[in-house]
CSV table of C-alpha atoms in Angstrom, one decimal:
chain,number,residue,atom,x,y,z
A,1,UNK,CA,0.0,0.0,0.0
A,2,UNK,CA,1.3,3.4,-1.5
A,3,UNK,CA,0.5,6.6,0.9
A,4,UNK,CA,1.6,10.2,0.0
A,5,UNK,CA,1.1,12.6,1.8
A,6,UNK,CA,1.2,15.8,1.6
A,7,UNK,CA,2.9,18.2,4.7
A,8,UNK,CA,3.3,22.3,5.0
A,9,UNK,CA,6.9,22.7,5.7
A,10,UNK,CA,6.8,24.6,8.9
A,11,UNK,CA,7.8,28.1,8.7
A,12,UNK,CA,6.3,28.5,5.2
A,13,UNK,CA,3.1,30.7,6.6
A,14,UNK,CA,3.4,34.5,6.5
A,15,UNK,CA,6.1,35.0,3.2
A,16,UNK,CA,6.3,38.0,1.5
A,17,UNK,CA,5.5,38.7,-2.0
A,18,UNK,CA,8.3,37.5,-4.4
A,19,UNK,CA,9.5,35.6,-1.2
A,20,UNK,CA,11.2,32.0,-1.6
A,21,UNK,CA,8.8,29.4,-0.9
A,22,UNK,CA,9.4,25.1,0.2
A,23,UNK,CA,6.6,22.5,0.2
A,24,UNK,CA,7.5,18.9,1.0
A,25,UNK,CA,5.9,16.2,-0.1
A,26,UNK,CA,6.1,12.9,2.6
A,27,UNK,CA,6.2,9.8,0.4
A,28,UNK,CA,5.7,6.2,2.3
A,29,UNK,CA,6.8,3.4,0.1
A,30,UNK,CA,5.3,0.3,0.2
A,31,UNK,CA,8.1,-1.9,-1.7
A,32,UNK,CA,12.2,-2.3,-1.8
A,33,UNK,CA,12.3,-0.5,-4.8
A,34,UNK,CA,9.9,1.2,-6.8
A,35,UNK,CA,9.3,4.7,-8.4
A,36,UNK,CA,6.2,6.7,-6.8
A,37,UNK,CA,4.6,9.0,-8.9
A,38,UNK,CA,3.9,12.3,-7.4
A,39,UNK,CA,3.1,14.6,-10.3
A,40,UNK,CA,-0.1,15.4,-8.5
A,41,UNK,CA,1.3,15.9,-5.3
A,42,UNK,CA,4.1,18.2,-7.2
A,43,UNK,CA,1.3,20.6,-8.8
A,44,UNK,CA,-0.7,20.9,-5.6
A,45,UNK,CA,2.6,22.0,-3.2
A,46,UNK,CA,2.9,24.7,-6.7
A,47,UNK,CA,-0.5,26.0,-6.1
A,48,UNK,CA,-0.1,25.9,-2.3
A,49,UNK,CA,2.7,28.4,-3.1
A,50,UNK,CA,0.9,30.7,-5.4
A,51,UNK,CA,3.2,29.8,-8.2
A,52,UNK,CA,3.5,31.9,-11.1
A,53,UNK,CA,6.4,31.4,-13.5
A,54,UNK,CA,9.7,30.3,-12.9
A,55,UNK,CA,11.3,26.5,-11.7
A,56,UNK,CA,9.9,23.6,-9.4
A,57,UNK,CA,12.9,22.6,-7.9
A,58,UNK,CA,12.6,18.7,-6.9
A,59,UNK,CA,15.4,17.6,-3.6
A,60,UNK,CA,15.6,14.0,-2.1
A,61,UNK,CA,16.9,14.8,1.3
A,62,UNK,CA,18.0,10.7,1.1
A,63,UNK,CA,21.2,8.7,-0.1
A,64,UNK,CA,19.1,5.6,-1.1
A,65,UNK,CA,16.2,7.5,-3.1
A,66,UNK,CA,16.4,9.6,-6.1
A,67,UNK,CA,14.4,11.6,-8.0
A,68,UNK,CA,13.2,11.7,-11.8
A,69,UNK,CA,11.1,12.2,-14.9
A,70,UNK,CA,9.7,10.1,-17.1
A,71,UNK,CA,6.3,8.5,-18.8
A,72,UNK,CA,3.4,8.2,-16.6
A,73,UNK,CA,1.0,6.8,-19.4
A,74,UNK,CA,2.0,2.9,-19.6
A,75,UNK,CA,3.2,1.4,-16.4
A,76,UNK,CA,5.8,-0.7,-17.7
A,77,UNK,CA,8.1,1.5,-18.7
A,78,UNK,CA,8.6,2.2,-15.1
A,79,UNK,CA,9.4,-1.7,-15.0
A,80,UNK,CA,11.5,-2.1,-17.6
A,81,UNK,CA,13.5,1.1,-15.7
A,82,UNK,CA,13.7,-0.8,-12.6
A,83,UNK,CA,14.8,-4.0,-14.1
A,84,UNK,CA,17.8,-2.3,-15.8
A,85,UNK,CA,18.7,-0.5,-13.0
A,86,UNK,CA,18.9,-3.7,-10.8
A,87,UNK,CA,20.7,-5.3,-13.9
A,88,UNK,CA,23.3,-2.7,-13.8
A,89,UNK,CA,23.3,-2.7,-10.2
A,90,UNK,CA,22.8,-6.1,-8.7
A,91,UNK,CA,21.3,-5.9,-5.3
A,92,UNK,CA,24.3,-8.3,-4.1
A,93,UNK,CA,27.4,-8.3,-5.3
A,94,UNK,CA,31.2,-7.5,-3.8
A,95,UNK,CA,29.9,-4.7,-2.1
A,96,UNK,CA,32.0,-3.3,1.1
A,97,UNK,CA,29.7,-1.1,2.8
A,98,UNK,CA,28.2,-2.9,5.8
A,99,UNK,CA,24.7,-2.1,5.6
A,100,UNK,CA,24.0,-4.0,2.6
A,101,UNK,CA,22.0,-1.0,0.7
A,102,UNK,CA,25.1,-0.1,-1.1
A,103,UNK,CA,23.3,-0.9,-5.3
A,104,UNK,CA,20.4,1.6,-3.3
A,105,UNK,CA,23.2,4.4,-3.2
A,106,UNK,CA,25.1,3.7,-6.4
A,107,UNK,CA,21.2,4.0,-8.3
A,108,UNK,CA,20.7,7.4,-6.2
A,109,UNK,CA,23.7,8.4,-8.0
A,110,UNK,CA,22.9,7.6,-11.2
A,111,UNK,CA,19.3,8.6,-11.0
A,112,UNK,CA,20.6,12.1,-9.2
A,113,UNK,CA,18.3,13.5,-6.3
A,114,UNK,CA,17.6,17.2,-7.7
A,115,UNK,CA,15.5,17.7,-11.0
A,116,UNK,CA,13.8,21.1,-11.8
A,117,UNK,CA,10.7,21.7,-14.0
A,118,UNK,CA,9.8,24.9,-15.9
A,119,UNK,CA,6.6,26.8,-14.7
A,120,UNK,CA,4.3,28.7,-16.5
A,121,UNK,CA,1.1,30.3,-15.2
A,122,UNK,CA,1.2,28.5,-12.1
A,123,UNK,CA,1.7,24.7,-14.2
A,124,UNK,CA,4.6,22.6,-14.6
A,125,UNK,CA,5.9,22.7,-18.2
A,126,UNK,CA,5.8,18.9,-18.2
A,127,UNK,CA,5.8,17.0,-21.7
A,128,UNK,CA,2.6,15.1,-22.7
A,129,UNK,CA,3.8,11.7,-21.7
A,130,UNK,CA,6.0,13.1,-18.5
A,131,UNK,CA,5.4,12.3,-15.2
A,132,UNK,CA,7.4,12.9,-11.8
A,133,UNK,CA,8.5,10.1,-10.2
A,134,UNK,CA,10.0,9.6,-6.6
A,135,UNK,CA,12.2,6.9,-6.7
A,136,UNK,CA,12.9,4.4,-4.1
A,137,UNK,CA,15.8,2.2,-4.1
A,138,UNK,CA,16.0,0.7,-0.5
A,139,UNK,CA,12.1,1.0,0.9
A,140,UNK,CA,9.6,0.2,2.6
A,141,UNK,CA,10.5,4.1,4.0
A,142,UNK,CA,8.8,7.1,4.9
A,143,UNK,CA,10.4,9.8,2.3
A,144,UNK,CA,10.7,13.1,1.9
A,145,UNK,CA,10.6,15.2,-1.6
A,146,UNK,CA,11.2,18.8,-1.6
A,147,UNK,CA,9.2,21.0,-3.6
A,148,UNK,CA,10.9,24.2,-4.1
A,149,UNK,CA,9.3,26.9,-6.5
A,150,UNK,CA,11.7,30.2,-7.4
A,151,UNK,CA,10.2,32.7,-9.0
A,152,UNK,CA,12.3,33.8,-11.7
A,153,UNK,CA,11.5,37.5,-9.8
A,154,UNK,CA,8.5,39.3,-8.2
A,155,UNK,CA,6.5,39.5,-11.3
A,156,UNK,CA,6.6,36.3,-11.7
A,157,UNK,CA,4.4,35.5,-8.9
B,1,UNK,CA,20.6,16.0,-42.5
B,2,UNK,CA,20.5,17.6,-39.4
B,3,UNK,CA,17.9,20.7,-38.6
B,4,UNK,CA,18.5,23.2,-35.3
B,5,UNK,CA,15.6,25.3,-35.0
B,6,UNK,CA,14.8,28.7,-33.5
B,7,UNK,CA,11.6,29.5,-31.8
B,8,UNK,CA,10.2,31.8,-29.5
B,9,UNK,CA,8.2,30.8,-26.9
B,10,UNK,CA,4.9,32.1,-27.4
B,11,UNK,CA,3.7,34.7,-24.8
B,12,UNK,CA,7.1,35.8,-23.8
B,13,UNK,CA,7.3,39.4,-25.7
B,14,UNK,CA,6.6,42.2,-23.2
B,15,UNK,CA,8.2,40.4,-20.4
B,16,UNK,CA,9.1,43.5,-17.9
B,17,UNK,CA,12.3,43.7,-15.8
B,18,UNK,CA,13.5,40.9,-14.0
B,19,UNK,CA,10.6,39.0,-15.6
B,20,UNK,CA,11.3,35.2,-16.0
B,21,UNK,CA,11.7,34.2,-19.6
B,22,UNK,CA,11.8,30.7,-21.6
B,23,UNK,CA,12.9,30.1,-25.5
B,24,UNK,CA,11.7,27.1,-27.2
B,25,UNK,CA,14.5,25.5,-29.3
B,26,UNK,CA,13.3,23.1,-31.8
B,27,UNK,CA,15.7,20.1,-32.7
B,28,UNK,CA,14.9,17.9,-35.7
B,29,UNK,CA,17.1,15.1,-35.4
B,30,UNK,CA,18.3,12.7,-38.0
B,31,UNK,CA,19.3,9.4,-36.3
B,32,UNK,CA,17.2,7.0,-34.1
B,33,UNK,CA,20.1,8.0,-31.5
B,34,UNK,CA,22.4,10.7,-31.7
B,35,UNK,CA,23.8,14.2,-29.6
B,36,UNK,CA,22.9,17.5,-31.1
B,37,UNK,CA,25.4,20.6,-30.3
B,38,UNK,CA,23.1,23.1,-29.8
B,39,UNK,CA,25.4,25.5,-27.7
B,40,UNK,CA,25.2,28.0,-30.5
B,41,UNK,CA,21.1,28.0,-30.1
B,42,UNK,CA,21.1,28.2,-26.5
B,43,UNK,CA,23.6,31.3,-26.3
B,44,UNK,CA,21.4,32.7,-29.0
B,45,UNK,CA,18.5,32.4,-26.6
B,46,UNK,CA,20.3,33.8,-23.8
B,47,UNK,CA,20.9,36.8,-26.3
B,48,UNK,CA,17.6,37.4,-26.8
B,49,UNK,CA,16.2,37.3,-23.4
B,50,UNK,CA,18.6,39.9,-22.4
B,51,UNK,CA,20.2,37.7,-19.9
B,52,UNK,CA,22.8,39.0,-17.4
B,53,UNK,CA,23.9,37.1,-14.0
B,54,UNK,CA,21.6,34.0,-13.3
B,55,UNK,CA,21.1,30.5,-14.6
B,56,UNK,CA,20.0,28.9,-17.4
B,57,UNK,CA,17.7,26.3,-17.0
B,58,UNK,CA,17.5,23.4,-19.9
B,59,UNK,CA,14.7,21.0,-19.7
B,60,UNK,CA,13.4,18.6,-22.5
B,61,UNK,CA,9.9,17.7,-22.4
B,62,UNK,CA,10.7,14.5,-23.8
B,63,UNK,CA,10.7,11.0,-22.1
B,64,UNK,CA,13.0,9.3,-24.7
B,65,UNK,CA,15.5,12.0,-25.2
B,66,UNK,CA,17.8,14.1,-22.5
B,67,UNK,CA,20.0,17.1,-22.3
B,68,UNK,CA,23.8,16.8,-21.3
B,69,UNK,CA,27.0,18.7,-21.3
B,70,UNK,CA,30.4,16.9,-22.5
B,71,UNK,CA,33.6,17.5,-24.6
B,72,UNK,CA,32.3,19.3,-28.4
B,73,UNK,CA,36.1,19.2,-29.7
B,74,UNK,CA,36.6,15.9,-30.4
B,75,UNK,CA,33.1,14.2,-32.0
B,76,UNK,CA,34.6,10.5,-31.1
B,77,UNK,CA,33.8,11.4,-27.4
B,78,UNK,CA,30.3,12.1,-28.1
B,79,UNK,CA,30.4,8.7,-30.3
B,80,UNK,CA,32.3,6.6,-27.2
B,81,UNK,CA,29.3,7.8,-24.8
B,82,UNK,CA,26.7,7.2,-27.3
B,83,UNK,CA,28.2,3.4,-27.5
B,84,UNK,CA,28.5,3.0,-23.9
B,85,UNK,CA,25.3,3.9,-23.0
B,86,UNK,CA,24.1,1.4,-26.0
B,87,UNK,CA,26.5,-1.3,-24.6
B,88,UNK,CA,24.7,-0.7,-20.9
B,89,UNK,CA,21.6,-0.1,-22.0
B,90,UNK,CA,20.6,-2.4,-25.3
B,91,UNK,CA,18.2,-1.6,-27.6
B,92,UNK,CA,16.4,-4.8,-27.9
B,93,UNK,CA,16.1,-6.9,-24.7
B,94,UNK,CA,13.7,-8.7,-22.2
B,95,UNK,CA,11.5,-5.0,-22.2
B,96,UNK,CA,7.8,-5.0,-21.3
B,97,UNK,CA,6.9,-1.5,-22.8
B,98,UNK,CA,4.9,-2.5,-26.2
B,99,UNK,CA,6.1,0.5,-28.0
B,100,UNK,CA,9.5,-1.1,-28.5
B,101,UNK,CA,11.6,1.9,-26.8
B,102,UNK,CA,12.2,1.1,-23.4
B,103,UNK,CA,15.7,1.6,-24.0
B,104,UNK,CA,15.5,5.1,-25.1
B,105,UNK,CA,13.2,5.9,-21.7
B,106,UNK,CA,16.2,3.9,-19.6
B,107,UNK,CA,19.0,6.4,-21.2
B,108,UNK,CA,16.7,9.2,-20.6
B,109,UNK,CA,16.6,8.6,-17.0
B,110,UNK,CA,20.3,7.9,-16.8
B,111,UNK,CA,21.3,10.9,-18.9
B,112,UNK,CA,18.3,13.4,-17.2
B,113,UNK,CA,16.1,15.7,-18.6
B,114,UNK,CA,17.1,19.1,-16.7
B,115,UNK,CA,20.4,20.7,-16.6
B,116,UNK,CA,21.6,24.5,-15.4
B,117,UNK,CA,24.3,26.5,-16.3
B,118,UNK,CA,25.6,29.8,-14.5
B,119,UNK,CA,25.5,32.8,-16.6
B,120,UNK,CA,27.6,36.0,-16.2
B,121,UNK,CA,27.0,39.1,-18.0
B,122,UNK,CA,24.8,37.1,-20.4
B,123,UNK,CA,27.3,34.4,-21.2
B,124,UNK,CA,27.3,31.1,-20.2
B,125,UNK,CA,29.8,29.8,-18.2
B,126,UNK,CA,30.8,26.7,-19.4
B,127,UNK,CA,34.4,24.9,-19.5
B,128,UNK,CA,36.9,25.5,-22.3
B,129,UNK,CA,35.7,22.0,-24.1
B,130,UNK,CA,32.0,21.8,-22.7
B,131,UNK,CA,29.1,21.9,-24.9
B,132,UNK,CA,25.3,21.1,-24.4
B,133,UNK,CA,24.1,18.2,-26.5
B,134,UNK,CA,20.2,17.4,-27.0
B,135,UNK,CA,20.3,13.5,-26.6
B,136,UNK,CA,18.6,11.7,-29.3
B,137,UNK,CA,17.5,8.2,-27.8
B,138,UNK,CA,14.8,7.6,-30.0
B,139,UNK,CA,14.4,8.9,-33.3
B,140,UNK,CA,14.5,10.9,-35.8
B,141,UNK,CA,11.9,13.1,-34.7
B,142,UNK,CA,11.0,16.9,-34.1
B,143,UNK,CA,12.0,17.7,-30.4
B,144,UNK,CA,12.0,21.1,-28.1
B,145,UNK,CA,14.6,22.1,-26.0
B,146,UNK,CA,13.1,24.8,-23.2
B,147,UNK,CA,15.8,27.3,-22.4
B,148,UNK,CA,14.5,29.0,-19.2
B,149,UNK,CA,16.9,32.0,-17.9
B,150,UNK,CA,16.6,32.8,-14.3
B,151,UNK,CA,18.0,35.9,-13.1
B,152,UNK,CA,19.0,36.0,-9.8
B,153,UNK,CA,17.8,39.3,-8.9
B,154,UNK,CA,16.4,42.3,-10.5
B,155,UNK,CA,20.0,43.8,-10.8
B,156,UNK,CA,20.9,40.6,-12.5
B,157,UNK,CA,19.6,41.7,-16.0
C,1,UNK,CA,47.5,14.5,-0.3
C,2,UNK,CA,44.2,15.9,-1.5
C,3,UNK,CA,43.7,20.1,-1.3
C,4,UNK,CA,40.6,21.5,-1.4
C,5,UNK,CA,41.5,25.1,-1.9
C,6,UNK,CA,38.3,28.1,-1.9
C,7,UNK,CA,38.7,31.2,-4.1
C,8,UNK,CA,36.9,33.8,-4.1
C,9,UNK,CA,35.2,34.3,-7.9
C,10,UNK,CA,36.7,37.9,-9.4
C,11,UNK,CA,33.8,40.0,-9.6
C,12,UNK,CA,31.8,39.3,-6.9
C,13,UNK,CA,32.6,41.9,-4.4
C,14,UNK,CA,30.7,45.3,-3.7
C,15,UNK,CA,27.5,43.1,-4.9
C,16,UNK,CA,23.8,44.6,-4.1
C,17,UNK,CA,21.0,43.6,-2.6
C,18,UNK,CA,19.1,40.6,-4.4
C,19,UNK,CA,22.0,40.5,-6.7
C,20,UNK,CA,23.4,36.7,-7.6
C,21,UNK,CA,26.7,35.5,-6.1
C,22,UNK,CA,29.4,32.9,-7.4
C,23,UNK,CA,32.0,31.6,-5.8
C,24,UNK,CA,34.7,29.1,-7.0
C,25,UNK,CA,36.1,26.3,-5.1
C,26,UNK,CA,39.5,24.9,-6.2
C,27,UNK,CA,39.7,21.0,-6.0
C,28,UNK,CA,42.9,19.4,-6.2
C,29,UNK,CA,42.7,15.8,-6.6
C,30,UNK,CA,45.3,13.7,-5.8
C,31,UNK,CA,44.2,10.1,-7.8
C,32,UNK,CA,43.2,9.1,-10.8
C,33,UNK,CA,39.6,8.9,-10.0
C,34,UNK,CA,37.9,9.8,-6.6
C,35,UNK,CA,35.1,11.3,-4.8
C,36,UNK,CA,36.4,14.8,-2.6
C,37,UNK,CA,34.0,15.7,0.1
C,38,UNK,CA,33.5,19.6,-0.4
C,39,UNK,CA,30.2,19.7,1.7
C,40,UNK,CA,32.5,22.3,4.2
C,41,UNK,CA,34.0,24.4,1.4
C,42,UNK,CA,30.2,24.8,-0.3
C,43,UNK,CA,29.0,26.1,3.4
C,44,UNK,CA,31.9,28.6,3.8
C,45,UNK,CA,31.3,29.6,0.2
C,46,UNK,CA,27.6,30.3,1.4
C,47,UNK,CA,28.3,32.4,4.9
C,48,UNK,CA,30.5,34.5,2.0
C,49,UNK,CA,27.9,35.1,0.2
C,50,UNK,CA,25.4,36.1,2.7
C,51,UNK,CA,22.9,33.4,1.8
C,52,UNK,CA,19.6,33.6,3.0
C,53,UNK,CA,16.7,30.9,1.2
C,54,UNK,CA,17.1,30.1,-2.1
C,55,UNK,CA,19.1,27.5,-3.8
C,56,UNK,CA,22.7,26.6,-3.8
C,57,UNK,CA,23.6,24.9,-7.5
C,58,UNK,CA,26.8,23.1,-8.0
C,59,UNK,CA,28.2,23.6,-11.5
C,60,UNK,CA,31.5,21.2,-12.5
C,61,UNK,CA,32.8,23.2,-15.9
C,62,UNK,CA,34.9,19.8,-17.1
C,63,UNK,CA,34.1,17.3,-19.4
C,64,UNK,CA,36.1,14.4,-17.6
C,65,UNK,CA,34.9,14.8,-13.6
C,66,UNK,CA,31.3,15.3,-12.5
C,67,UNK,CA,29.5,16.6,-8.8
C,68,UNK,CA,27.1,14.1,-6.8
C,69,UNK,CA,25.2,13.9,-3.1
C,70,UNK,CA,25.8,10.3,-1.4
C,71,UNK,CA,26.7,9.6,1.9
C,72,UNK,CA,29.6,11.0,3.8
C,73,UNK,CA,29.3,9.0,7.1
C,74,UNK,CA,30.9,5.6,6.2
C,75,UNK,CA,33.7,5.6,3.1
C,76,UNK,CA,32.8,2.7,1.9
C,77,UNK,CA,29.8,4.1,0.1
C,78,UNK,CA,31.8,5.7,-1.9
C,79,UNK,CA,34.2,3.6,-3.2
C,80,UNK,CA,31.4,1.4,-3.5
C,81,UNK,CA,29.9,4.0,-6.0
C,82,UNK,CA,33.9,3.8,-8.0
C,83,UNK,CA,33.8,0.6,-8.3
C,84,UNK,CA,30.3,0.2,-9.7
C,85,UNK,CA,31.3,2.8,-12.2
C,86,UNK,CA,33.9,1.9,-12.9
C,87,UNK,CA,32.9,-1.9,-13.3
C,88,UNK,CA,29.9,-0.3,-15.7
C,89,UNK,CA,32.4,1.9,-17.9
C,90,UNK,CA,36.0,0.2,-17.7
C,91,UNK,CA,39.2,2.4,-17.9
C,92,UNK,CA,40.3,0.5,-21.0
C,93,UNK,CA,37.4,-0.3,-23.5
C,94,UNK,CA,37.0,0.0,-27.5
C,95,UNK,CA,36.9,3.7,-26.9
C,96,UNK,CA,37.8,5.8,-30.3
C,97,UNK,CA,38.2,8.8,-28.4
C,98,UNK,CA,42.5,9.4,-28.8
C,99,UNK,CA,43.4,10.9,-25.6
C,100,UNK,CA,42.2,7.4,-23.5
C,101,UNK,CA,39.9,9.3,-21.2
C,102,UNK,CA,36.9,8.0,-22.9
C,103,UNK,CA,35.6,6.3,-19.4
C,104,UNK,CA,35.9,9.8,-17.7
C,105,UNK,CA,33.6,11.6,-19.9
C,106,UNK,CA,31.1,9.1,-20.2
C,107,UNK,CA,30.9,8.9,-16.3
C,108,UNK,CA,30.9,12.5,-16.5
C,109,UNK,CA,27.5,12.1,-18.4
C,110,UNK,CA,26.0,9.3,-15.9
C,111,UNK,CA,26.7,11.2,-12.9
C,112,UNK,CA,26.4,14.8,-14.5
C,113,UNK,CA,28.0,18.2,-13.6
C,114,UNK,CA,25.4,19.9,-12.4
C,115,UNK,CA,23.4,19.7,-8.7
C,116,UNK,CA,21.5,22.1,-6.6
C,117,UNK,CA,20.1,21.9,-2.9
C,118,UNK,CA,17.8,24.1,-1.4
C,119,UNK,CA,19.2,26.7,0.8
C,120,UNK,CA,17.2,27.9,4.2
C,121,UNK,CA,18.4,30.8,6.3
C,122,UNK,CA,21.8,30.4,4.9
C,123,UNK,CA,22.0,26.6,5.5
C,124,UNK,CA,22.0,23.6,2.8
C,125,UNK,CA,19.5,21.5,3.1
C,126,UNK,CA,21.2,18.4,3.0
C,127,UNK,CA,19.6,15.2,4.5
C,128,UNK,CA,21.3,13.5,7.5
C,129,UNK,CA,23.7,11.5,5.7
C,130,UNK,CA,24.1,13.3,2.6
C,131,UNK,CA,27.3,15.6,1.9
C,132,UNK,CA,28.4,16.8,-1.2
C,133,UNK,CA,31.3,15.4,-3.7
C,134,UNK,CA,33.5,16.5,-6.7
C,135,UNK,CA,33.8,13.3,-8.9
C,136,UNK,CA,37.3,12.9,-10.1
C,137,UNK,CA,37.5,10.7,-13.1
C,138,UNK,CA,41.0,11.8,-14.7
C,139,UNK,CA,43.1,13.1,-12.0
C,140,UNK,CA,44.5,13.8,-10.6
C,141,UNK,CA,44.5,17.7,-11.5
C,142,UNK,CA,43.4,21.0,-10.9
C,143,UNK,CA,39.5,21.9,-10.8
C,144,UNK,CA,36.8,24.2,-10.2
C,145,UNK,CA,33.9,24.2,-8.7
C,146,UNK,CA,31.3,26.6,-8.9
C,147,UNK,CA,28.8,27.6,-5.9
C,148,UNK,CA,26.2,29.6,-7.4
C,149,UNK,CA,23.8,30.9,-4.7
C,150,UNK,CA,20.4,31.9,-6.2
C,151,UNK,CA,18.2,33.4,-3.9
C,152,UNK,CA,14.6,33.3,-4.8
C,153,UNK,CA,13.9,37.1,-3.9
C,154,UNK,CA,15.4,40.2,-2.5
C,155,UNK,CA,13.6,39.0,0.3
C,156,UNK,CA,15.2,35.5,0.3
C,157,UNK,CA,18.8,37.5,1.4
């Protein structure tokens, strides 16, 4: 079972016009590894912040997760991502850190935990097909994604 | 036969100061996979928004394509990164995406869809052999490059 | 013997109010290829430039080295990380690319040359175990990074 929620990041009450503004986004995964979507969540921590135009900054404040973008429409490309990240990165192998998570941290380096997304009007410049995925690489966790939105200046609010 | 295209984004004339602004750069590519050197376009859109101190944002709204920044001197480089990503990533394999290019959404993932690059007095500031290449994992089709300069203040224009 | 040195960019004193900041660290690696922590050297170059909120982006301007987040606690994440990289995109390959640094730039590519993390109140945002790292991939040598502080408002200083 999938939950995202969705949290105010404290301190985000009371800004200022043209001010910075951070949403984040909790993310529970439900598997070892999988790839959340949370395009919806994304464009409701945008409106939450009065977004006008500039970038949706997307942070994983995790070393096994990552972030990224790619098609929402048919689920199995999400699979056949998944599947050639393990193949790249077998969960076992002649790993030396301790934990055992190390093919988690290798994928979050890979995948990269910071993406950014043109805005316009309020609306992630997404492409027809693209969808925002949180990715989880050593779940079940409860995740963080931080939604950042900077207005390219004070007008653009 | 290779075609870089210019557009401008519609609805950004009459952008006021310190305004956000985003060109559209169209890329026609000629190869099912191939990197475009479209440094030339981007520092023309830079140009034309007026751009002083910021970033510029490049996002493709594509999910089998990316954007990346490597050597432009020497074209085997591009070619050796091209074949490594084929050798890691195949194109035909145990995929479960119908369409027949999972591969091309696997190297879009790996290669990302979002990269920045500091600006200073309306130049970019890349390294003596970096260029930005529009990565072609799945064509030849017509693509759009977003070029999205963020000033970093007012003053910054 | 590895030196992480910090300059300060020319140009960015006497700056005003809102305007943007860079500031250049100087990495000297001291191996062929290796991760340097510069999580310390990005903070200082933040307190210099009076960071408030916004976001902090980490630009590598080479073709052969790269910038990631992992973790910093226990070492052996990392050279976990260099050895899956390098096990994924060997040293010595049927690279056409003259100068034999064919692996560096397509690892340069993987793990990219750009990042950014948001910035509150002058601090990064970095999760628990996360800290930043220059990728070295053809040292050793002399390299830059840039710190690019990006505050989302006048108000953000």
């Amino acid at each position: 079972m999938i939950r995202v929620d969705y949290l105010t990041c404290p301190g985000d009450s009371g800004r200022g016009i043209g001010e910075s503004a951070m949403e984040v986004i909790e993310v529970k995964s439900g598997k070892k590894i999988e790839f959340i979507d949370v395009s919806s969540e994304v464009r409701r921590a945008l409106e939450k912040m009065s977004a006008g135009d500039g970038l949706c900054h997307l942070y994983v404040p995790h070393t096994t997760a990552g972030v990224t973008i790619n098609e929402n429409a048919d689920p199995s490309v999400v699979r056949d991502i998944l599947d050639a990240l393990d193949r790249l990165v077998p969960l076992s192998g002649n790993y030396s850190h301790a934990e055992g998570n190390s093919a988690a941290h290798i994928k979050s380096t890979l995948v990269g935990c910071h993406q950014a997304v043109p805005v316009k009007g309020g609306k992630l410049s997404l492409g027809t097909w693209q969808g925002i995925f949180f990715c989880e690489f050593d779940g079940p966790r409860s995740r963080n994604l931080y939604v950042e939105y900077a207005p390219s200046s004070a007008e653009g609010r």
